CSV table of C-alpha atoms in Angstrom, one decimal:
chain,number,residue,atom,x,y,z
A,1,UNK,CA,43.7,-11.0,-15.0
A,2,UNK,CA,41.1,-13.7,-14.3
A,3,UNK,CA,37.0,-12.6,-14.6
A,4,UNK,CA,35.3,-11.8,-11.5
A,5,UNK,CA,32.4,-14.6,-12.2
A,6,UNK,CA,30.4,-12.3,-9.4
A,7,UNK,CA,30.4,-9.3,-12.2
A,8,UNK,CA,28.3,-11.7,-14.4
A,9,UNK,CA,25.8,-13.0,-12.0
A,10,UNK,CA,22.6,-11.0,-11.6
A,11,UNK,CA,21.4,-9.8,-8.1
A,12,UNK,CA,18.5,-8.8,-6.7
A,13,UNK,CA,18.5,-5.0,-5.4
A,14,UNK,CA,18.4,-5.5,-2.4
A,15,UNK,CA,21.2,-7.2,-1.9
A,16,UNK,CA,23.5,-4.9,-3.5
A,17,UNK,CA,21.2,-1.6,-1.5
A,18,UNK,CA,22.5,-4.2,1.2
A,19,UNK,CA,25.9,-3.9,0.3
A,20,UNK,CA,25.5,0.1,-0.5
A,21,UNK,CA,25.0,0.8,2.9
A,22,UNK,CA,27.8,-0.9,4.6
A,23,UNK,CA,29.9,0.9,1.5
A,24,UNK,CA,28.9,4.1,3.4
A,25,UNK,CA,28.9,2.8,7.2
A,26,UNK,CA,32.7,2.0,6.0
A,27,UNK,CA,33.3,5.8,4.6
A,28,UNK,CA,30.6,8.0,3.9
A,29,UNK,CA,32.1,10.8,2.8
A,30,UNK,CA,34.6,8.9,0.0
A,31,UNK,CA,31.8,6.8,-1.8
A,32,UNK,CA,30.2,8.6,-4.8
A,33,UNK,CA,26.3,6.5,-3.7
A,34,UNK,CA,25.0,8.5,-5.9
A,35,UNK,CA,26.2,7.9,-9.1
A,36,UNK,CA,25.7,4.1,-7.5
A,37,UNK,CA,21.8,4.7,-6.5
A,38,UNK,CA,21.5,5.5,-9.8
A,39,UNK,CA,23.6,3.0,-11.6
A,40,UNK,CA,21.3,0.2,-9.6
A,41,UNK,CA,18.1,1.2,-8.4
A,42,UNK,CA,17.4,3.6,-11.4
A,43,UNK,CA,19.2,2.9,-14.3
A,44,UNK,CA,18.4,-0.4,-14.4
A,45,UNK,CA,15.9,-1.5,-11.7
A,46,UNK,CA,13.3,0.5,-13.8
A,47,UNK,CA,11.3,-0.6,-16.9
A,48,UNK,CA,13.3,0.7,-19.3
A,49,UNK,CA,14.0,-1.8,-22.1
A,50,UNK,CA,12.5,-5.4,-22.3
A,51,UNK,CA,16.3,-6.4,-24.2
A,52,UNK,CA,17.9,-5.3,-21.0
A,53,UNK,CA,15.2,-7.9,-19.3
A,54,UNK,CA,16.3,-10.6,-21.8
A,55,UNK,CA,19.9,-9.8,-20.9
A,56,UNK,CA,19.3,-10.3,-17.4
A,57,UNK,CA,16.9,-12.8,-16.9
A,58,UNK,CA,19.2,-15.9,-17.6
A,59,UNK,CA,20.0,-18.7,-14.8
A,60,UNK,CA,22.9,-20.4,-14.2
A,61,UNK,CA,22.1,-23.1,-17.1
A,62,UNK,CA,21.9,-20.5,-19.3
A,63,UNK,CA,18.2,-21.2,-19.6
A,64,UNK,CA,16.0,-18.0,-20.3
A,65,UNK,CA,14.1,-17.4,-16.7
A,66,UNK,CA,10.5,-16.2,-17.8
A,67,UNK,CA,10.5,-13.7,-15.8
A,68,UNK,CA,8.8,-11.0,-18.2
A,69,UNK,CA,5.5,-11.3,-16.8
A,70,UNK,CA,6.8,-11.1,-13.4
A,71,UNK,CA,8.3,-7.9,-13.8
A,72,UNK,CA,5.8,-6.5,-15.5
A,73,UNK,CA,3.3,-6.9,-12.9
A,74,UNK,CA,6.0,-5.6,-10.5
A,75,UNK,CA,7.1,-2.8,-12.7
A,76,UNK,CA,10.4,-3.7,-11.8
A,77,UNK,CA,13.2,-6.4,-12.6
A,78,UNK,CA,14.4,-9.1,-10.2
A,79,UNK,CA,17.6,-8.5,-10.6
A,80,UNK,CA,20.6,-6.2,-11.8
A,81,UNK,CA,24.2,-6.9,-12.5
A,82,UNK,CA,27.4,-5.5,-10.6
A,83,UNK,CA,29.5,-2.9,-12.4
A,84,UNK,CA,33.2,-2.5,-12.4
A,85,UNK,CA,32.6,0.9,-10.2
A,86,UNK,CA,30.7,-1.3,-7.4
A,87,UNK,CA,33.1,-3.8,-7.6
A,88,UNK,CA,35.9,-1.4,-6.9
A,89,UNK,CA,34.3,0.7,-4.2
A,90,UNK,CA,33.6,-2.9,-2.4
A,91,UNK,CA,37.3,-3.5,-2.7
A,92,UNK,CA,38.4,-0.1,-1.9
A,93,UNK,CA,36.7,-0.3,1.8
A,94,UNK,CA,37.1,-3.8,2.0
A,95,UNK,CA,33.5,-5.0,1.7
A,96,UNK,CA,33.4,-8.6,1.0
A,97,UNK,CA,30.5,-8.7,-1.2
A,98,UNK,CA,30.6,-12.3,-2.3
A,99,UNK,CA,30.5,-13.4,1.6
A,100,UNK,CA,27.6,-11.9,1.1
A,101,UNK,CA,26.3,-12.1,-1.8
A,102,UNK,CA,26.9,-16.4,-1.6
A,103,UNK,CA,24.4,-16.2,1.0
A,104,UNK,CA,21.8,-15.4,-1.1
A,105,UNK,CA,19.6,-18.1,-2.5
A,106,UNK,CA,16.4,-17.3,-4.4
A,107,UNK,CA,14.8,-19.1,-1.6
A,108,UNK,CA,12.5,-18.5,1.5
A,109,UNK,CA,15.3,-18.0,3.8
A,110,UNK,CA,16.9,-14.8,1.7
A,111,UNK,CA,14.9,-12.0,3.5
A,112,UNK,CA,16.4,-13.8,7.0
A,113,UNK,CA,19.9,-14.4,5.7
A,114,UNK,CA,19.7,-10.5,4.9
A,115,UNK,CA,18.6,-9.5,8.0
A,116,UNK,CA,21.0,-11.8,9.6
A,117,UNK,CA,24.0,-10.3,8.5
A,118,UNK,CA,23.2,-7.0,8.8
A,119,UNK,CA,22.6,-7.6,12.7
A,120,UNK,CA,25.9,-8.9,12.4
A,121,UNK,CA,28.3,-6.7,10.9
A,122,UNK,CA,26.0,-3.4,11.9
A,123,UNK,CA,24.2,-3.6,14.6
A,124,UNK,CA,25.3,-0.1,16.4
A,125,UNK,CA,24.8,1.7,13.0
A,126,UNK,CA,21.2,0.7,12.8
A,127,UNK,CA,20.4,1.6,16.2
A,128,UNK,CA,21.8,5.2,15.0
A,129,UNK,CA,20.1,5.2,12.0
A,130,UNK,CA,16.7,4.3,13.6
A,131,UNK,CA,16.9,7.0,15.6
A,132,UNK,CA,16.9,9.7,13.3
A,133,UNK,CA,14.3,12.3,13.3
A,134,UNK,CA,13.8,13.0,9.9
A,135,UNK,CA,13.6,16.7,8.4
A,136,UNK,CA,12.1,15.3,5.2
A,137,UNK,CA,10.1,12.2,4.2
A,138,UNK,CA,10.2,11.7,0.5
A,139,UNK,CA,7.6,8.4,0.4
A,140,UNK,CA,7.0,6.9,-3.8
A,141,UNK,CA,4.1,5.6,-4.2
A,142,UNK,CA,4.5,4.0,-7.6
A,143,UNK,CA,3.0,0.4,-6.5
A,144,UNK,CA,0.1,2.1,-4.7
A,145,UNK,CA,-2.5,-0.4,-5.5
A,146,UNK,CA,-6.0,-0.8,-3.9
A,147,UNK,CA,-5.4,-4.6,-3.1
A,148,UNK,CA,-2.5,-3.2,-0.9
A,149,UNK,CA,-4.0,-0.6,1.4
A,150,UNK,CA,-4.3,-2.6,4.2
A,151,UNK,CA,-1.9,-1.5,6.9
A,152,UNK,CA,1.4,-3.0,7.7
A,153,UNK,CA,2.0,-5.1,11.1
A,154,UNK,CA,5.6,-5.2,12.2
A,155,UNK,CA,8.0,-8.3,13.0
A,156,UNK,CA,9.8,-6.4,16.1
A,157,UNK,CA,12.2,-9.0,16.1
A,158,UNK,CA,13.3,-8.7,12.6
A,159,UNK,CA,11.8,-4.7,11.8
A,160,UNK,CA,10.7,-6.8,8.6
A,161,UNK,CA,7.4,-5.0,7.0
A,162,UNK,CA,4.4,-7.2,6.2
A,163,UNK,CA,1.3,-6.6,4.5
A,164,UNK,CA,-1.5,-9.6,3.9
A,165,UNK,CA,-2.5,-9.9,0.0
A,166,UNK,CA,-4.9,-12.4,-0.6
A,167,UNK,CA,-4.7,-14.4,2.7
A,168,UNK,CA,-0.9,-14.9,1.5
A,169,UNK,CA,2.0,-12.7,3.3
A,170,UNK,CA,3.8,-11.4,1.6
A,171,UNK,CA,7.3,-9.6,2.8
A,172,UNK,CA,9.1,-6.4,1.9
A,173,UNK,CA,12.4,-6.0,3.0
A,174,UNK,CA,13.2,-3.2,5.8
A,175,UNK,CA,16.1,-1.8,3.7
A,176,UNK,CA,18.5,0.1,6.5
A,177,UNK,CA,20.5,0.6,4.1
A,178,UNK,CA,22.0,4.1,3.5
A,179,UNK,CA,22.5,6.4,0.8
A,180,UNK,CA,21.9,9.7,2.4
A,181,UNK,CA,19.8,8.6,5.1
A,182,UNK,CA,18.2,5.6,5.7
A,183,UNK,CA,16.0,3.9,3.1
A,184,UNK,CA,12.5,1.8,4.2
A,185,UNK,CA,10.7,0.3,1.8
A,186,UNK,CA,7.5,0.0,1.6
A,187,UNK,CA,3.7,-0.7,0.1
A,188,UNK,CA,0.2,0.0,1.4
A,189,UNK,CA,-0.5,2.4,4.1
A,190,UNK,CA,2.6,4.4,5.1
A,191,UNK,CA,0.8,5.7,8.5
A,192,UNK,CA,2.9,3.6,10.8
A,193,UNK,CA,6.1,6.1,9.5
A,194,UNK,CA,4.4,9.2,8.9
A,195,UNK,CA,1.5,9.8,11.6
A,196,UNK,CA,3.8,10.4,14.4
A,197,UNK,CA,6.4,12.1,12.9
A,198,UNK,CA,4.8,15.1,10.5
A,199,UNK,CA,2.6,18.1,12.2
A,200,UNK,CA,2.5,20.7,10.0
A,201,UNK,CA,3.5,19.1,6.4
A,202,UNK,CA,4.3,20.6,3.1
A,203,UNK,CA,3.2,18.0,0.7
A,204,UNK,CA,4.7,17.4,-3.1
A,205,UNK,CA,2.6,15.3,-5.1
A,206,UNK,CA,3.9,14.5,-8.8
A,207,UNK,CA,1.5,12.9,-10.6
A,208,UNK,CA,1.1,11.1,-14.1
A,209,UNK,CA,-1.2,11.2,-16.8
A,210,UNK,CA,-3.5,9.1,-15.7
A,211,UNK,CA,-6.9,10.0,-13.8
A,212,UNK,CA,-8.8,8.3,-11.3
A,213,UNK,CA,-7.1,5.4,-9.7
A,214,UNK,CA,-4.2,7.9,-8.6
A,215,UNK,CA,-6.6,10.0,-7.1
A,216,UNK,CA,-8.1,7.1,-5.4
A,217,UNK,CA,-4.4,6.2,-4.2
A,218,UNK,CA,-3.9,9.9,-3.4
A,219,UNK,CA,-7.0,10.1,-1.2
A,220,UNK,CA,-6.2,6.8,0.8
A,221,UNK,CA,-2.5,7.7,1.3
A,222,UNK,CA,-4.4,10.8,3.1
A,223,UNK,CA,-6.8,9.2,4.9
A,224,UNK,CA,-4.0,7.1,6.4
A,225,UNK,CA,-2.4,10.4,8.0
A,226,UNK,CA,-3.5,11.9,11.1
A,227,UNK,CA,-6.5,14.3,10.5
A,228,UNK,CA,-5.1,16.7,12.7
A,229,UNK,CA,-1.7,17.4,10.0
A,230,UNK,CA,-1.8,20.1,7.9
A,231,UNK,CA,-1.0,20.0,4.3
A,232,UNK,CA,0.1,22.7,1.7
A,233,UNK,CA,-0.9,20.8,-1.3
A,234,UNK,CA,1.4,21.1,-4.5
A,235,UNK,CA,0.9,19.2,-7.7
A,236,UNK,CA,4.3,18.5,-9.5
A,237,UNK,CA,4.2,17.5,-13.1
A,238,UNK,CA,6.2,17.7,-15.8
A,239,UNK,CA,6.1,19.9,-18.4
A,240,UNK,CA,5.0,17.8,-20.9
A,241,UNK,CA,2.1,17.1,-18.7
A,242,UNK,CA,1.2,21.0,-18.8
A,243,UNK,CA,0.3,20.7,-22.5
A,244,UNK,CA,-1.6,17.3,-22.1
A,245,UNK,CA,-5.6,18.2,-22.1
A,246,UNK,CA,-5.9,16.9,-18.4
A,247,UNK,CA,-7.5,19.0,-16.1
A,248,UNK,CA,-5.4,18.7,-13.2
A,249,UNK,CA,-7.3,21.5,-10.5
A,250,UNK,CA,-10.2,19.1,-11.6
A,251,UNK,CA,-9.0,15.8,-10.8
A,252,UNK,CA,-7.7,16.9,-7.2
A,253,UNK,CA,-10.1,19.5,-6.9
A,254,UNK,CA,-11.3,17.2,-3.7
A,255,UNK,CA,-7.4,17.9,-2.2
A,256,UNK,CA,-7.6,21.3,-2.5
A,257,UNK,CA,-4.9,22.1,-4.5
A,258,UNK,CA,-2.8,24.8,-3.2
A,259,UNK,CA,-0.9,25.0,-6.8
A,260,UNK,CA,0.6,23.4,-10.2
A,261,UNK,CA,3.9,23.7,-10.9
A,262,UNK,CA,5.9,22.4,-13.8
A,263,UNK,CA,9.1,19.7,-12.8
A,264,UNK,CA,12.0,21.9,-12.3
A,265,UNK,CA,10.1,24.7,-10.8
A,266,UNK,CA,8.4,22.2,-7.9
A,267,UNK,CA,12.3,20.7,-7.9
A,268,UNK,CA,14.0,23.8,-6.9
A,269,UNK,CA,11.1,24.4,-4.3
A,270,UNK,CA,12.0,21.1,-2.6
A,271,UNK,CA,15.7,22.5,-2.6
A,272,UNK,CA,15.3,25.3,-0.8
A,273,UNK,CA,12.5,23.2,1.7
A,274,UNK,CA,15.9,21.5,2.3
A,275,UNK,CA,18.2,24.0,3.1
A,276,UNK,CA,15.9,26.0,5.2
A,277,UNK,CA,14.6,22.9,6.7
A,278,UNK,CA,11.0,25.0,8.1
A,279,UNK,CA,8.8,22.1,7.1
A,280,UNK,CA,8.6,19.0,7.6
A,281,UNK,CA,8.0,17.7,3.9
A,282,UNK,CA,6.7,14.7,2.3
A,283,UNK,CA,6.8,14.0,-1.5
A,284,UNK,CA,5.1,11.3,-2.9
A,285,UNK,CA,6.1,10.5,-6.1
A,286,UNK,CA,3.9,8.4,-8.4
A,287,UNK,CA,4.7,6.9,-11.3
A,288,UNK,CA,2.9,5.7,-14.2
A,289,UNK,CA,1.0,2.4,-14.5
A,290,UNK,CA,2.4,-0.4,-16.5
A,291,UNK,CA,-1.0,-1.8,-16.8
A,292,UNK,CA,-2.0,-0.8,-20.8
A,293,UNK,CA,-4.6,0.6,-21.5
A,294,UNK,CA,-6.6,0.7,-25.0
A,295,UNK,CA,-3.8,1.5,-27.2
A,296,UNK,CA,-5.9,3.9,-29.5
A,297,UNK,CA,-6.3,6.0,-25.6
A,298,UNK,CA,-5.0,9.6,-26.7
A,299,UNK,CA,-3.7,10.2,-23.5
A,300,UNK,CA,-1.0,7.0,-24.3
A,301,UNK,CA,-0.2,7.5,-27.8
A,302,UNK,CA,3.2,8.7,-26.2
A,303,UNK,CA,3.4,5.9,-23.8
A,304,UNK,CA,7.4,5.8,-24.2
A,305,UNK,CA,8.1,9.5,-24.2
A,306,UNK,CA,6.5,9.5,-20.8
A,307,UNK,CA,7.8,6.8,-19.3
A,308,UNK,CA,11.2,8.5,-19.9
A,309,UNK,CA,9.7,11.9,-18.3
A,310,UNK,CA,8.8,9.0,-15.2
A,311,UNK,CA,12.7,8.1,-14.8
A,312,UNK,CA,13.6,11.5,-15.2
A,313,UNK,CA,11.1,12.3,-12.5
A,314,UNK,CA,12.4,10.0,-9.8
A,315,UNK,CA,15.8,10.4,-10.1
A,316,UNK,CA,15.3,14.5,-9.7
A,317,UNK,CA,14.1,13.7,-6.6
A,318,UNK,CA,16.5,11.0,-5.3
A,319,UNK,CA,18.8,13.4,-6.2
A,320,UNK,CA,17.4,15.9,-3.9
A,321,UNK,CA,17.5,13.1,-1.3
A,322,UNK,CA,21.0,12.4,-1.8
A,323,UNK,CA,22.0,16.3,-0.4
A,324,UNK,CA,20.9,16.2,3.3
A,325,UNK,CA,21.3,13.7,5.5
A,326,UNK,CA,18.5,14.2,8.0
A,327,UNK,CA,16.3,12.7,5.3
A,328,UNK,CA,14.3,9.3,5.9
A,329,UNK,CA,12.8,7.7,2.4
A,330,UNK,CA,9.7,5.6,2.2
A,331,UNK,CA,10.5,3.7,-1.0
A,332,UNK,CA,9.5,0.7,-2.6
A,333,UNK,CA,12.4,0.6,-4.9
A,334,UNK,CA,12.4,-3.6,-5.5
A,335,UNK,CA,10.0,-6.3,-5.9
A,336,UNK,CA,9.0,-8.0,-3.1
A,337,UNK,CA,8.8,-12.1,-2.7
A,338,UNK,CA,5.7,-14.5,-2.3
A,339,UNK,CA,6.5,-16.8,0.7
């Protein structure tokens, strides 16, 4: 049997997230998306291993794509490769992923060819999907960065998400894709989602070890809601973070910390939000910087150990997304594109 030459090529995530949802528009209840969620946008869309990088980042003339510094900035690859279990679930429900996939050029016209074809082949779905009314909002805020505050405007014509850096746009993709629920991803100030759909909140915040420029991002995240929503304020951090010397009441003394819990404690909490569905929720999960600091820093002598705690962190809560479908997620789960 003759090589799929798609299998080797490298993709960028959101055209296979692209491809995940009309997996599920096609049969939701047959197609394991999580074990595909994580195979993609977890496993390997995370910074895990620069090898893995060196693996990836090849073009077609086997020429090594220097694409390290890229990623770094981004905190996440470019691209990802398909595995045999995508492969198979495309064939299984008939999903012609290279139609698709040959459509996508690294040039400025991918975000549109996206877009494009999704009108095309699920246009009704979408319509569904936006009409949702979400029972939880899980929103990760792991690219929170002060030079991206600034709020979003909307193309209405394309529901693509902008946001102005440095008098250049630049573009994140509205990902309808499904998993759960539909997926929106996102950087800057989440208030155009959030301020008319959350009253009363309970809010999960799971922080890292470090200080100050997460409590600034904390603050403006906020600042962006309504004034008038009410928060229950819970800090959720692992427990190797218990033992660390941080003060964490300190640091967020200023968001009046309701209380600490350890990871699997604030874990099971969000559970049972989700089966008795009372709140409205919203969890924003931060992850750590990939910004170095001073290597002798005590607080990062176990940079790596943490950075595992990180992807053991996000995936608990996709996983909790995974179980209920009236769930929207704010994520930024793949690195946008200059144009």
């Amino acid at each position: 049997m003759a090589m799929d030459p798609y299998a080797d090529k490298c993709y960028s995530p959101a055209n296979l997230n692209t491809i995940m949802m009309l997996l599920y528009l096609n049969n939701p209840s047959s197609v394991n998306r999580l074990k595909i969620f994580k195979e993609f946008t977890l496993k390997q869309d995370t910074l895990e291993s620069v090898n893995l990088y060196k693996n990836l980042y090849k073009s077609d003339n086997n020429q090594q794509v220097n694409c390290m510094k890229l990623a770094n900035k981004m905190y996440l690859p470019q691209s990802v490769k398909l595995s045999p279990y995508f492969i198979e679930q495309c064939q299984k429900f008939k999903i012609n992923y290279k139609e698709l996939i040959d459509q996508f050029d690294e040039n400025e016209n991918v975000n549109q060819k996206i877009n494009q074809w999704i009108a095309s082949k699920t246009n009704q779905q979408i319509s569904i999907i936006n009409s949702i009314k979400p029972k939880l909002v899980i929103v990760n805020a792991m690219c929170f960065n002060s030079e991206f505050v600034e709020p979003f405007y909307i193309n209405e014509m394309t529901k693509d998400y902008f946001y102005p850096v440095n008098g250049n746009k630049r573009k994140v993709v509205m990902l309808n894709q499904i998993v759960e629920a539909p997926f929106v991803s996102c950087r800057g100030s989440i208030q155009i989602r959030l301020k008319y759909q959350l009253k009363q909140s309970y809010l999960i915040i799971v922080i890292p070890h470090e200080k100050e420029p997460f409590t600034f991002k904390i603050n403006k995240i906020l600042q962006n809601l309504e004034k008038a929503d009410k928060y229950k304020i819970t800090l959720a951090i692992p427990k190797f973070y218990a033992s660390c010397s941080l003060n964490f009441k300190k640091i967020f003394k200023s968001l009046e910390v309701s209380e600490i819990l350890t990871m699997d404690i604030a874990e099971y909490k969000v559970q049972n939000y989700l089966k008795t569905c009372i709140h409205h929720s919203v969890c924003i999960s931060i992850a750590e910087s990939e910004k170095k600091k001073n290597v002798q820093d005590k607080n990062y002598e176990n940079r790596e150990k943490l950075k595992k705690i990180n992807l053991t962190i996000n995936r608990s809560f996709y996983a909790i997304v995974m179980k209920n479908k009236n769930i929207i997620c704010l994520s930024y789960i793949h690195s946008p594109k200059t144009y």
